[in-house]
Amino acid sequence: MKQQLQLEFADVKRIAAAAEAHAQSKGWAVTIAIVDAGGHLLSLQRLDGASPSSALFAPAKAHTAALGRRESKVYEDMINGGRQSFLSVPGMHGLLEGGVPILVDGQCVGAVGVSGVKSSEDAEIAKAGIAAL
């Protein structure tokens, strides 16, 4: 049997705090979602001024990154490159940049999804949160 690492709630709080601090330092109103390796929501923060729709997009981006075990930008790039059929993949709804997997010792233990600013800035916030681990 293989042992699998899991995020603990203390890890989730540390990631969320670092991502929030990064977003606030830039003056960005975003929603930050953190999911486990199965894409299940562990934390959702909608910062003041963030669009209501960002509360839907951020968890979707995180879910996609966790299940795919790679950044959601990979899927956006595939679709933009002409692979339109990827839009029909079941369960994958956050096919935009801003979802980043949390990798520990080569294992995906979850993901962070951010929505509310430019997609590259969303990803920047997610990576800042993950760096707190």
mmCIF file of C-alpha atoms in Angstrom:
data_model
loop_
_atom_site.group_PDB
_atom_site.id
_atom_site.type_symbol
_atom_site.label_atom_id
_atom_site.label_comp_id
_atom_site.label_asym_id
_atom_site.label_seq_id
_atom_site.Cartn_x
_atom_site.Cartn_y
_atom_site.Cartn_z
ATOM 1 C CA MET A 1 0.000 0.000 0.000
ATOM 2 C CA LYS A 2 1.106 3.502 -0.728
ATOM 3 C CA GLN A 3 0.753 6.194 1.906
ATOM 4 C CA GLN A 4 -0.775 9.439 0.753
ATOM 5 C CA LEU A 5 -0.067 12.864 2.186
ATOM 6 C CA GLN A 6 -3.066 15.017 3.091
ATOM 7 C CA LEU A 7 -3.563 18.677 3.821
ATOM 8 C CA GLU A 8 -4.361 19.455 7.418
ATOM 9 C CA PHE A 9 -6.577 22.374 8.338
ATOM 10 C CA ALA A 10 -3.536 24.251 9.667
ATOM 11 C CA ASP A 11 -1.995 23.942 6.188
ATOM 12 C CA VAL A 12 -5.179 25.245 4.587
ATOM 13 C CA LYS A 13 -5.248 28.249 6.922
ATOM 14 C CA ARG A 14 -1.581 29.022 6.194
ATOM 15 C CA ILE A 15 -2.120 28.847 2.420
ATOM 16 C CA ALA A 16 -5.283 30.966 2.629
ATOM 17 C CA ALA A 17 -3.625 33.617 4.796
ATOM 18 C CA ALA A 18 -0.604 33.916 2.495
ATOM 19 C CA ALA A 19 -2.755 34.101 -0.630
ATOM 20 C CA GLU A 20 -5.001 36.719 0.990
ATOM 21 C CA ALA A 21 -2.000 38.773 2.124
ATOM 22 C CA HIS A 22 -0.535 38.710 -1.383
ATOM 23 C CA ALA A 23 -3.821 39.760 -2.977
ATOM 24 C CA GLN A 24 -4.331 42.557 -0.471
ATOM 25 C CA SER A 25 -0.771 43.818 -0.907
ATOM 26 C CA LYS A 26 -1.621 44.356 -4.583
ATOM 27 C CA GLY A 27 -5.088 45.770 -3.911
ATOM 28 C CA TRP A 28 -6.761 42.868 -5.721
ATOM 29 C CA ALA A 29 -10.336 41.870 -4.832
ATOM 30 C CA VAL A 30 -10.472 38.117 -5.432
ATOM 31 C CA THR A 31 -11.947 34.876 -4.241
ATOM 32 C CA ILE A 32 -9.534 32.195 -3.044
ATOM 33 C CA ALA A 33 -10.553 28.525 -2.977
ATOM 34 C CA ILE A 34 -8.582 25.607 -1.589
ATOM 35 C CA VAL A 35 -9.516 21.998 -2.330
ATOM 36 C CA ASP A 36 -8.160 18.592 -1.361
ATOM 37 C CA ALA A 37 -6.673 16.077 -3.804
ATOM 38 C CA GLY A 38 -10.161 14.964 -4.843
ATOM 39 C CA GLY A 39 -11.230 18.519 -5.640
ATOM 40 C CA HIS A 40 -13.443 18.851 -2.550
ATOM 41 C CA LEU A 41 -13.712 22.374 -1.160
ATOM 42 C CA LEU A 42 -11.821 22.981 2.079
ATOM 43 C CA SER A 43 -11.797 26.785 2.172
ATOM 44 C CA LEU A 44 -13.409 29.682 0.326
ATOM 45 C CA GLN A 45 -12.620 33.356 0.938
ATOM 46 C CA ARG A 46 -14.324 36.081 -1.048
ATOM 47 C CA LEU A 47 -12.427 39.254 -0.266
ATOM 48 C CA ASP A 48 -14.223 42.581 -0.027
ATOM 49 C CA GLY A 49 -15.115 43.865 -3.464
ATOM 50 C CA ALA A 50 -14.696 40.522 -5.240
ATOM 51 C CA SER A 51 -17.293 39.737 -7.874
ATOM 52 C CA PRO A 52 -19.999 37.256 -6.854
ATOM 53 C CA SER A 53 -19.137 35.175 -9.940
ATOM 54 C CA SER A 54 -15.572 34.736 -8.661
ATOM 55 C CA ALA A 55 -17.009 32.554 -5.884
ATOM 56 C CA LEU A 56 -18.014 30.091 -8.609
ATOM 57 C CA PHE A 57 -14.901 30.370 -10.750
ATOM 58 C CA ALA A 58 -12.236 29.979 -8.028
ATOM 59 C CA PRO A 59 -13.429 26.571 -6.737
ATOM 60 C CA ALA A 60 -13.846 25.336 -10.322
ATOM 61 C CA LYS A 61 -10.265 26.307 -11.165
ATOM 62 C CA ALA A 62 -8.991 24.615 -7.988
ATOM 63 C CA HIS A 63 -11.036 21.475 -8.704
ATOM 64 C CA THR A 64 -9.619 21.247 -12.226
ATOM 65 C CA ALA A 65 -6.040 21.716 -11.001
ATOM 66 C CA ALA A 66 -6.434 19.058 -8.290
ATOM 67 C CA LEU A 67 -7.988 16.429 -10.510
ATOM 68 C CA GLY A 68 -5.644 17.115 -13.412
ATOM 69 C CA ARG A 69 -2.643 17.491 -11.097
ATOM 70 C CA ARG A 70 -1.452 20.420 -13.177
ATOM 71 C CA GLU A 71 -2.215 24.075 -13.567
ATOM 72 C CA SER A 72 -5.602 24.859 -15.061
ATOM 73 C CA LYS A 73 -3.775 27.061 -17.579
ATOM 74 C CA VAL A 74 -2.667 23.874 -19.358
ATOM 75 C CA TYR A 75 -6.285 23.189 -20.290
ATOM 76 C CA GLU A 76 -6.948 26.781 -21.319
ATOM 77 C CA ASP A 77 -3.900 26.609 -23.591
ATOM 78 C CA MET A 78 -5.081 23.316 -25.127
ATOM 79 C CA ILE A 79 -8.487 24.787 -25.901
ATOM 80 C CA ASN A 80 -7.010 28.009 -27.266
ATOM 81 C CA GLY A 81 -4.691 25.859 -29.377
ATOM 82 C CA GLY A 82 -7.676 24.352 -31.145
ATOM 83 C CA ARG A 83 -8.568 21.355 -29.020
ATOM 84 C CA GLN A 84 -12.174 22.506 -28.544
ATOM 85 C CA SER A 85 -13.337 18.971 -27.716
ATOM 86 C CA PHE A 86 -11.720 19.393 -24.303
ATOM 87 C CA LEU A 87 -14.646 21.637 -23.352
ATOM 88 C CA SER A 88 -16.794 18.492 -23.104
ATOM 89 C CA VAL A 89 -14.653 16.681 -20.508
ATOM 90 C CA PRO A 90 -16.952 15.654 -17.628
ATOM 91 C CA GLY A 91 -16.397 17.377 -14.304
ATOM 92 C CA MET A 92 -13.839 19.879 -15.542
ATOM 93 C CA HIS A 93 -15.403 23.342 -15.394
ATOM 94 C CA GLY A 94 -12.525 25.620 -14.423
ATOM 95 C CA LEU A 95 -10.581 25.536 -17.650
ATOM 96 C CA LEU A 96 -9.038 28.973 -17.155
ATOM 97 C CA GLU A 97 -5.691 30.020 -15.708
ATOM 98 C CA GLY A 98 -5.743 30.529 -11.955
ATOM 99 C CA GLY A 99 -5.872 26.970 -10.605
ATOM 100 C CA VAL A 100 -2.569 25.634 -9.244
ATOM 101 C CA PRO A 101 -1.981 22.159 -7.763
ATOM 102 C CA ILE A 102 -0.350 21.803 -4.362
ATOM 103 C CA LEU A 103 2.484 19.323 -4.848
ATOM 104 C CA VAL A 104 4.361 17.871 -1.874
ATOM 105 C CA ASP A 105 7.131 15.346 -2.514
ATOM 106 C CA GLY A 106 5.708 14.764 -5.993
ATOM 107 C CA GLN A 107 2.195 14.082 -4.713
ATOM 108 C CA CYS A 108 -0.787 16.287 -5.418
ATOM 109 C CA VAL A 109 -2.437 17.003 -2.066
ATOM 110 C CA GLY A 110 -4.877 19.616 -3.316
ATOM 111 C CA ALA A 111 -5.043 22.860 -5.241
ATOM 112 C CA VAL A 112 -5.657 26.572 -4.939
ATOM 113 C CA GLY A 113 -7.961 28.412 -7.315
ATOM 114 C CA VAL A 114 -8.221 32.182 -7.506
ATOM 115 C CA SER A 115 -10.559 34.394 -9.498
ATOM 116 C CA GLY A 116 -11.121 38.118 -9.693
ATOM 117 C CA VAL A 117 -8.234 39.744 -11.536
ATOM 118 C CA LYS A 118 -6.275 38.865 -14.694
ATOM 119 C CA SER A 119 -5.810 35.116 -14.950
ATOM 120 C CA SER A 120 -2.021 35.409 -14.664
ATOM 121 C CA GLU A 121 -2.512 37.449 -11.470
ATOM 122 C CA ASP A 122 -4.961 34.849 -10.153
ATOM 123 C CA ALA A 123 -2.249 32.213 -10.625
ATOM 124 C CA GLU A 124 0.310 34.506 -8.953
ATOM 125 C CA ILE A 125 -1.890 34.721 -5.858
ATOM 126 C CA ALA A 126 -2.408 30.941 -5.793
ATOM 127 C CA LYS A 127 1.335 30.338 -6.024
ATOM 128 C CA ALA A 128 2.003 32.850 -3.228
ATOM 129 C CA GLY A 129 -0.389 30.905 -1.022
ATOM 130 C CA ILE A 130 1.187 27.565 -1.842
ATOM 131 C CA ALA A 131 4.660 28.985 -1.158
ATOM 132 C CA ALA A 132 3.611 29.378 2.492
ATOM 133 C CA LEU A 133 3.804 25.602 2.925
#
